[in-house]
Short mmCIF file of C-alpha atoms and ligand atoms in Angstrom, two decimals:
data_model
loop_
_atom_site.label_atom_id
_atom_site.label_comp_id
_atom_site.label_asym_id
_atom_site.label_seq_id
_atom_site.Cartn_x
_atom_site.Cartn_y
_atom_site.Cartn_z
CA MET A 1 128.06 103.06 72.23
CA GLY A 2 129.64 103.53 69.53
CA GLU A 3 129.49 106.54 66.84
CA ALA A 4 128.66 104.66 63.25
CA ALA A 5 126.24 102.54 65.42
CA ARG A 6 123.66 105.52 66.46
CA PRO A 7 121.03 106.99 64.11
CA ARG A 8 121.73 110.32 63.60
CA LEU A 9 118.65 112.99 64.74
CA GLY A 10 118.32 116.12 62.91
CA VAL A 11 116.92 118.49 65.00
CA GLY A 12 115.92 121.55 63.52
CA MET A 13 114.89 124.37 66.36
CA VAL A 14 112.23 127.34 65.70
CA GLY A 15 113.84 130.64 67.35
CA TYR A 16 116.18 131.68 68.41
CA SER A 17 116.58 134.55 71.15
CA PHE A 18 116.24 133.43 75.07
CA MET A 19 114.57 129.95 74.50
CA GLY A 20 116.29 129.03 71.67
CA ALA A 21 119.23 129.99 73.36
CA ALA A 22 119.41 128.00 76.48
CA HIS A 23 117.93 124.49 73.69
CA SER A 24 120.62 124.49 71.76
CA GLN A 25 123.17 125.08 75.27
CA ALA A 26 121.39 121.44 75.18
CA TRP A 27 121.63 120.98 72.28
CA ARG A 28 125.43 120.85 72.01
CA THR A 29 126.01 119.49 75.56
CA THR A 30 123.52 116.14 75.65
CA PRO A 31 125.42 114.21 73.25
CA ARG A 32 128.57 115.08 74.93
CA PHE A 33 128.34 114.55 78.94
CA PHE A 34 125.53 111.65 77.97
CA ASP A 35 125.80 108.38 76.54
CA LEU A 36 122.58 108.18 74.14
CA PRO A 37 121.80 105.85 72.04
CA MET A 38 120.98 108.69 69.10
CA SER A 39 122.60 111.07 68.35
CA PRO A 40 122.02 114.87 67.88
CA GLU A 41 122.91 117.13 64.85
CA MET A 42 121.82 120.64 64.87
CA THR A 43 121.12 120.09 61.78
CA ALA A 44 119.10 124.12 61.18
CA VAL A 45 118.09 127.01 62.97
CA VAL A 46 114.72 129.31 61.30
CA GLY A 47 114.41 133.60 61.87
CA ARG A 48 112.49 135.70 60.44
CA ASP A 49 115.16 137.79 59.54
CA ALA A 50 118.55 136.56 57.26
CA ALA A 51 121.17 138.15 58.55
CA ARG A 52 119.96 138.13 62.33
CA VAL A 53 119.15 133.97 62.34
CA ALA A 54 122.68 133.01 59.81
CA ASP A 55 124.27 134.54 63.20
CA ALA A 56 122.68 132.96 65.64
CA ALA A 57 123.24 130.16 63.63
CA GLY A 58 126.88 130.57 64.10
CA ARG A 59 127.24 132.01 67.20
CA LEU A 60 124.86 128.68 69.08
CA GLY A 61 125.81 126.18 66.56
CA TRP A 62 123.84 125.15 64.16
CA GLN A 63 124.75 123.75 60.88
CA SER A 64 122.35 125.98 59.03
CA ALA A 65 119.33 128.62 58.85
CA GLU A 66 116.34 128.64 57.53
CA THR A 67 114.24 131.92 57.25
CA ASP A 68 110.42 130.08 57.05
CA TRP A 69 109.56 127.16 59.65
CA ARG A 70 108.16 125.42 56.69
CA ARG A 71 111.57 124.78 55.23
CA LEU A 72 112.42 122.43 57.91
CA LEU A 73 109.17 120.26 57.20
CA GLU A 74 110.02 119.75 53.43
CA ARG A 75 113.70 118.66 54.71
CA ASP A 76 114.54 114.96 54.23
CA ASP A 77 118.01 115.72 57.13
CA ILE A 78 115.32 117.24 59.57
CA ASP A 79 113.51 114.83 61.87
CA LEU A 80 112.52 116.50 64.86
CA VAL A 81 110.99 120.26 65.15
CA ASP A 82 112.11 122.09 67.99
CA ILE A 83 109.75 125.19 68.53
CA CYS A 84 110.97 127.86 70.37
CA THR A 85 108.79 130.94 69.55
CA PRO A 86 105.74 132.77 70.84
CA GLY A 87 102.68 131.04 72.37
CA ASP A 88 101.03 132.80 69.31
CA THR A 89 102.36 130.04 66.36
CA HIS A 90 102.76 127.04 68.44
CA ALA A 91 100.02 125.28 67.48
CA GLU A 92 100.69 126.29 63.21
CA ILE A 93 103.92 124.97 63.49
CA ALA A 94 102.82 121.30 65.79
CA VAL A 95 100.12 120.43 63.85
CA ALA A 96 102.26 120.64 60.50
CA ALA A 97 105.02 119.37 61.86
CA LEU A 98 103.43 116.50 63.46
CA GLU A 99 101.61 116.31 59.88
CA ALA A 100 104.74 115.94 58.08
CA GLY A 101 106.07 113.09 60.23
CA LYS A 102 108.56 115.29 62.13
CA HIS A 103 108.61 114.46 66.09
CA VAL A 104 107.87 118.00 67.82
CA LEU A 105 109.24 119.63 71.16
CA CYS A 106 106.91 122.42 71.80
CA GLU A 107 107.26 125.19 74.94
CA LYS A 108 105.12 125.94 77.61
CA PRO A 109 103.09 126.85 77.50
CA LEU A 110 102.10 124.27 74.78
CA ALA A 111 99.53 127.01 73.48
CA ASN A 112 97.16 130.42 73.67
CA SER A 113 94.30 128.61 73.97
CA VAL A 114 92.24 125.21 75.21
CA ALA A 115 90.76 124.95 71.69
CA GLU A 116 95.21 124.95 70.18
CA ALA A 117 95.51 123.12 73.12
CA GLU A 118 93.33 120.55 71.58
CA ARG A 119 94.11 120.72 68.15
CA MET A 120 97.89 119.99 69.17
CA VAL A 121 97.16 116.87 70.93
CA ALA A 122 94.76 115.66 68.24
CA ALA A 123 97.36 116.25 65.81
CA ALA A 124 99.88 114.50 68.60
CA GLU A 125 97.87 111.52 69.16
CA ARG A 126 97.14 110.64 64.89
CA ALA A 127 100.99 110.90 64.68
CA ALA A 128 101.71 108.31 67.39
CA ALA A 129 100.08 105.95 65.59
CA SER A 130 102.94 106.47 63.17
CA GLY A 131 105.81 106.61 65.70
CA ILE A 132 105.93 110.49 65.74
CA ARG A 133 106.41 111.88 69.19
CA SER A 134 105.80 115.30 70.97
CA MET A 135 107.04 116.43 73.85
CA VAL A 136 106.65 119.97 75.93
CA GLY A 137 108.57 122.00 77.46
CA PHE A 138 107.75 122.19 80.91
CA THR A 139 111.99 122.02 81.42
CA TYR A 140 111.35 122.17 85.50
CA ARG A 141 110.51 118.59 86.00
CA ARG A 142 113.83 117.77 84.70
CA VAL A 143 116.36 120.05 88.03
CA PRO A 144 117.51 116.68 89.97
CA ALA A 145 115.74 117.82 93.19
CA ILE A 146 112.44 117.83 91.79
CA GLN A 147 112.83 114.46 89.99
CA LEU A 148 114.16 113.41 93.66
CA ALA A 149 111.07 114.93 95.28
CA HIS A 150 108.48 113.32 92.41
CA GLN A 151 110.04 110.35 93.39
CA LEU A 152 109.87 110.65 97.22
CA VAL A 153 106.40 111.14 97.04
CA ALA A 154 105.57 107.90 94.40
CA ASP A 155 107.31 105.75 97.21
CA GLY A 156 104.38 107.42 99.87
CA ARG A 157 107.56 108.66 101.37
CA ILE A 158 105.16 111.86 102.41
CA GLY A 159 101.97 109.72 102.75
CA GLU A 160 98.86 111.10 101.48
CA ILE A 161 98.74 115.08 100.22
CA ARG A 162 97.09 117.50 102.21
CA HIS A 163 98.43 120.60 100.86
CA VAL A 164 100.74 121.70 97.76
CA ARG A 165 101.76 125.14 97.86
CA VAL A 166 103.33 126.28 94.92
CA GLN A 167 105.00 129.52 93.88
CA TYR A 168 106.97 131.28 91.42
CA LEU A 169 108.45 134.66 91.85
CA GLN A 170 110.07 137.33 89.69
CA ASP A 171 110.48 141.26 89.69
CA TRP A 172 111.80 141.80 85.44
CA LEU A 173 108.32 144.08 85.83
CA SER A 174 108.35 145.56 88.52
CA ASP A 175 109.49 148.57 87.69
CA PRO A 176 107.04 150.56 86.13
CA ASP A 177 109.66 151.92 83.31
CA ALA A 178 110.08 148.91 82.06
CA PRO A 179 109.60 148.57 78.44
CA LEU A 180 107.40 146.09 76.41
CA SER A 181 107.59 142.76 74.85
CA TRP A 182 105.70 139.90 73.41
CA ARG A 183 105.41 138.67 76.81
CA LEU A 184 103.23 141.46 77.59
CA ASP A 185 101.12 141.01 74.91
CA LYS A 186 97.80 139.57 74.96
CA GLU A 187 98.20 137.78 70.81
CA LYS A 188 101.06 136.97 70.83
CA ALA A 189 102.10 135.31 74.76
CA GLY A 190 98.14 134.08 75.47
CA SER A 191 98.28 135.46 78.99
CA GLY A 192 101.08 136.91 81.28
CA ALA A 193 102.12 135.84 84.40
CA LEU A 194 99.07 133.37 84.17
CA GLY A 195 101.11 130.95 80.69
CA ASP A 196 104.57 132.61 81.62
CA ILE A 197 105.45 130.95 84.81
CA GLY A 198 101.98 129.69 86.56
CA ALA A 199 102.28 127.29 83.79
CA HIS A 200 105.18 126.26 85.58
CA ALA A 201 103.75 125.99 88.38
CA VAL A 202 100.67 124.30 87.66
CA ASP A 203 102.54 121.54 85.69
CA LEU A 204 105.34 121.02 88.58
CA ALA A 205 101.99 120.32 91.19
CA GLN A 206 100.51 117.75 89.08
CA PHE A 207 103.64 116.37 88.51
CA ILE A 208 104.90 116.03 91.46
CA THR A 209 101.91 114.30 93.78
CA GLY A 210 100.76 112.75 89.75
CA GLU A 211 97.27 114.38 90.94
CA SER A 212 95.42 116.91 88.69
CA LEU A 213 93.65 119.83 89.51
CA VAL A 214 90.00 119.18 89.47
CA GLY A 215 88.26 122.91 90.41
CA VAL A 216 89.90 126.15 90.64
CA ALA A 217 88.65 130.09 91.85
CA GLY A 218 91.96 132.98 91.36
CA LEU A 219 92.66 136.48 90.95
CA MET A 220 94.82 138.74 88.41
CA GLU A 221 95.63 142.16 88.08
CA THR A 222 97.34 144.25 85.17
CA PHE A 223 99.30 146.60 88.29
CA VAL A 224 101.24 148.28 85.75
CA THR A 225 99.01 149.20 82.15
CA GLU A 226 100.94 150.94 80.27
CA ARG A 227 104.71 151.17 79.91
CA PRO A 228 107.86 152.47 77.12
CA VAL A 229 107.56 150.34 73.36
CA ALA A 230 110.56 148.67 73.47
CA ALA A 231 113.23 149.85 70.72
CA SER A 232 115.17 145.86 71.48
CA SER A 233 114.48 142.74 73.66
CA SER A 234 116.85 140.36 74.30
CA GLY A 235 115.57 137.66 76.86
CA LEU A 236 113.82 139.58 80.12
CA SER A 237 115.35 142.14 78.83
CA SER A 238 114.15 145.15 77.14
CA THR A 239 115.45 149.06 75.94
CA ALA A 240 113.06 151.95 75.62
CA GLY A 241 112.09 153.12 72.62
CA GLN A 242 109.96 156.32 71.57
CA GLY A 243 106.24 156.60 73.33
CA THR A 244 104.42 154.48 75.36
CA GLY A 245 102.02 151.00 74.44
CA LYS A 246 99.10 149.28 76.76
CA VAL A 247 100.12 146.10 78.62
CA THR A 248 97.40 142.93 77.81
CA VAL A 249 98.42 140.56 80.31
CA ASP A 250 97.68 139.67 83.58
CA ASP A 251 101.55 140.57 86.12
CA ALA A 252 100.45 138.59 88.43
CA ALA A 253 98.35 135.89 89.26
CA LEU A 254 96.78 134.20 92.33
CA PHE A 255 94.45 131.20 92.30
CA PHE A 256 93.89 128.08 94.94
CA GLY A 257 92.20 124.87 93.73
CA ARG A 258 91.43 121.26 94.87
CA LEU A 259 93.69 118.09 93.66
CA SER A 260 92.37 115.03 92.83
CA GLY A 261 93.19 113.37 95.87
CA GLY A 262 91.04 116.08 98.01
CA GLY A 263 94.48 118.06 98.93
CA LEU A 264 93.94 121.58 98.98
CA ALA A 265 96.38 123.84 97.04
CA SER A 266 97.48 127.81 96.29
CA PHE A 267 99.81 129.07 93.69
CA GLU A 268 100.96 132.64 92.78
CA ALA A 269 102.59 133.61 90.16
CA THR A 270 104.08 137.05 90.08
CA ARG A 271 106.24 139.66 87.73
CA PHE A 272 106.39 141.79 90.77
CA ALA A 273 108.35 140.33 93.30
CA SER A 274 110.45 143.02 94.27
CA GLY A 275 113.88 141.24 95.02
CA ARG A 276 112.46 137.61 93.83
CA LYS A 277 114.79 136.55 90.67
CA ASN A 278 113.54 133.10 89.70
CA ALA A 279 112.13 131.59 92.83
CA ILE A 280 109.57 128.86 92.19
CA ARG A 281 109.18 127.41 95.53
CA VAL A 282 107.58 124.38 96.11
CA GLU A 283 105.88 123.13 99.67
CA ILE A 284 103.80 119.82 99.80
CA ASN A 285 102.60 118.44 103.21
CA GLY A 286 101.46 115.21 103.40
CA SER A 287 100.05 112.54 106.23
CA ARG A 288 103.38 111.22 106.74
CA GLY A 289 106.16 114.50 105.87
CA SER A 290 106.52 117.48 103.38
CA VAL A 291 109.13 118.28 101.03
CA ALA A 292 110.01 121.98 100.23
CA PHE A 293 112.59 122.91 96.87
CA ASP A 294 113.43 126.43 95.83
CA PHE A 295 114.52 126.91 92.70
CA GLU A 296 117.07 130.18 93.61
CA ASP A 297 118.68 127.32 95.61
CA MET A 298 118.25 124.44 93.11
CA ASN A 299 120.22 121.84 94.55
CA VAL A 300 118.26 121.87 97.31
CA LEU A 301 115.31 119.57 98.73
CA HIS A 302 114.22 119.70 101.93
CA PHE A 303 112.57 116.03 103.19
CA PHE A 304 110.92 116.25 106.65
CA ASP A 305 109.84 112.58 107.80
CA ALA A 306 107.45 112.58 110.38
CA ALA A 307 108.44 109.04 111.56
CA ASP A 308 111.35 110.73 112.62
CA PRO A 309 112.68 110.83 116.79
CA ALA A 310 110.61 113.82 117.42
CA ALA A 311 113.39 114.74 119.55
CA THR A 312 115.44 114.80 116.16
CA ALA A 313 113.20 115.78 113.94
CA GLY A 314 113.64 118.42 111.29
CA PHE A 315 113.18 119.07 107.93
CA ARG A 316 116.83 117.95 106.36
CA ARG A 317 118.46 119.66 103.80
CA ILE A 318 119.08 116.83 101.49
CA VAL A 319 122.18 118.56 98.77
CA VAL A 320 121.35 116.30 95.33
CA THR A 321 124.06 116.21 93.53
CA GLU A 322 124.97 112.65 94.32
CA PRO A 323 125.65 110.36 91.93
CA ASP A 324 122.89 107.77 93.00
CA HIS A 325 120.24 111.47 92.29
CA PRO A 326 118.91 111.77 88.90
CA PHE A 327 121.02 112.66 85.94
CA ILE A 328 123.71 113.84 88.67
CA ALA A 329 126.22 110.63 87.59
CA ALA A 330 127.21 112.23 84.03
CA TRP A 331 127.80 115.98 85.34
CA TRP A 332 130.27 116.81 88.75
CA PRO A 333 131.22 115.19 91.28
CA PRO A 334 129.25 115.75 94.92
CA GLY A 335 128.45 119.00 96.07
CA HIS A 336 129.78 120.58 92.39
CA GLY A 337 125.78 121.74 91.76
CA LEU A 338 123.86 121.99 88.21
CA GLY A 339 122.63 125.20 87.13
CA TYR A 340 119.59 126.45 85.38
CA GLU A 341 120.60 125.29 81.92
CA HIS A 342 121.05 121.92 83.27
CA ALA A 343 117.14 121.00 83.03
CA PHE A 344 117.44 121.72 78.76
CA THR A 345 119.74 119.62 78.43
CA HIS A 346 118.25 116.73 80.90
CA GLN A 347 115.07 117.25 79.26
CA ALA A 348 117.11 116.56 75.29
CA VAL A 349 117.94 113.00 77.32
CA ASP A 350 114.78 112.00 78.74
CA LEU A 351 113.40 112.94 74.83
CA VAL A 352 116.58 110.96 72.67
CA ASN A 353 116.19 108.23 74.96
CA ALA A 354 112.47 107.68 74.37
CA LEU A 355 112.96 108.18 70.33
CA ALA A 356 114.68 105.74 70.51
CA VAL A 357 113.26 102.80 71.96
CA GLY A 358 110.01 104.28 70.22
CA GLU A 359 108.41 105.36 73.43
CA ALA A 360 106.37 108.13 74.18
CA PRO A 361 108.69 111.51 75.98
CA ALA A 362 106.14 113.05 78.61
CA PRO A 363 105.50 115.61 79.37
CA SER A 364 102.87 114.55 76.66
CA PHE A 365 101.20 117.54 75.22
CA ALA A 366 98.08 115.97 76.83
CA ASP A 367 100.06 117.01 79.99
CA GLY A 368 100.03 120.48 77.97
CA LEU A 369 96.98 120.26 77.63
CA ALA A 370 95.86 119.47 81.00
CA VAL A 371 97.26 122.23 82.31
CA GLN A 372 95.76 124.33 79.60
CA ARG A 373 92.87 123.51 81.13
CA VAL A 374 93.73 125.42 84.64
CA LEU A 375 94.51 128.41 83.33
CA ASP A 376 92.03 128.38 81.37
CA ALA A 377 89.27 127.82 84.66
CA VAL A 378 91.44 130.50 86.69
CA GLU A 379 90.87 132.92 83.96
CA ARG A 380 87.75 132.35 83.82
CA SER A 381 87.56 132.21 87.97
CA ALA A 382 89.08 135.44 87.76
CA ALA A 383 86.62 137.60 85.42
CA SER A 384 83.29 136.12 86.91
CA GLY A 385 84.55 135.72 90.34
CA SER A 386 83.51 131.76 90.98
CA TRP A 387 85.01 128.88 91.77
CA LEU A 388 84.89 126.63 89.01
CA GLU A 389 85.53 122.65 88.11
CA VAL A 390 87.95 122.32 85.74
C1 LIG B 401 110.53 134.76 80.88
O1 LIG B 401 109.37 134.65 82.77
C2 LIG B 401 110.21 133.31 81.98
O2 LIG B 401 111.94 133.08 81.28
C3 LIG B 401 109.85 131.40 81.16
O3 LIG B 401 108.79 131.82 80.01
C4 LIG B 401 110.52 130.72 81.63
O4 LIG B 401 109.54 130.08 81.23
C5 LIG B 401 111.51 130.02 82.49
O5 LIG B 401 112.46 129.12 82.84
C6 LIG B 401 111.50 131.71 83.43
O6 LIG B 401 111.13 132.64 83.08
#
């Protein structure tokens, strides 16, 4: 499409740390690699510290900087508010933005509680009546190998789902001297490994299978309850300052559940899996085959087809980099893999495409609420030691 024919989409992003940097990279790249029906513009970035946000704007490619997110709602050149802040601010910003007629992209988990997520869904539904859209950032859905797994399951290639096994394994807290950060503060983050990475695990299970979790039982543990306070932090790494403080969230969460189709699902989310950096492992076994994925080898999907002749049957290692695979045609020749950041670009592409035709983008705030309900049930189950319906 010619540049002049593309309507402009003014984006205002709140927060510019790890997630803000990932979203900025997506907004910079999206119009350069994909032929989009709208032209996203990196109009404004928001942070509380004037000097730091001005620096972030220059570094990440934003045209202007603001120190209060409410300014985005007053500005006519902002069409979409992209929320990349800790969970305790999601509901307030998202509801106000939707009420001000701005589309919203909100990082996961949607909120810190079911009540907040419900308020966000209600605001999203009201806004949708006047064409204002919302989306939650379960980014891993947009990894091409995950999209392929979803397609294979939807096409019936693995049959009826019997088992779903999802592990999300990180190790950035396994050192007891790793300092505190907002992610270890219940007030800010809502929960620990459960909400931060378990949320992705639940969303992936529900997205790939097209089913939902109807009941769960869980265990949660905080292995290190006190840590050095942080002097500064960037991304997942922090430097230690003076003194120590309490960890108020879980370090690990284990849970299992039943899917709406009757299958059994098990989950593990931990920041203590020494040596595992960002291992999101998904295996789904069905009546006709299986799919298996590990984010540490993210360009590959393993697929087992039970209909193959027994003598040569086995898991196929599919390198998901062919032009026929989701999103790949816009990138590199076969075998020239993609990385973590590409999923954020694909998320922006799908969002812009949906906005251009007035469709509801997915995952919706309702999908975010569905995940929140599972997390809430896991937390209550861990506290009470009982099986709970979602
Ligand atoms: C930290 O555990 C984290 O950055 C998550 O918050 C992200 O959602 C995930 O993509 C990587 O790990």
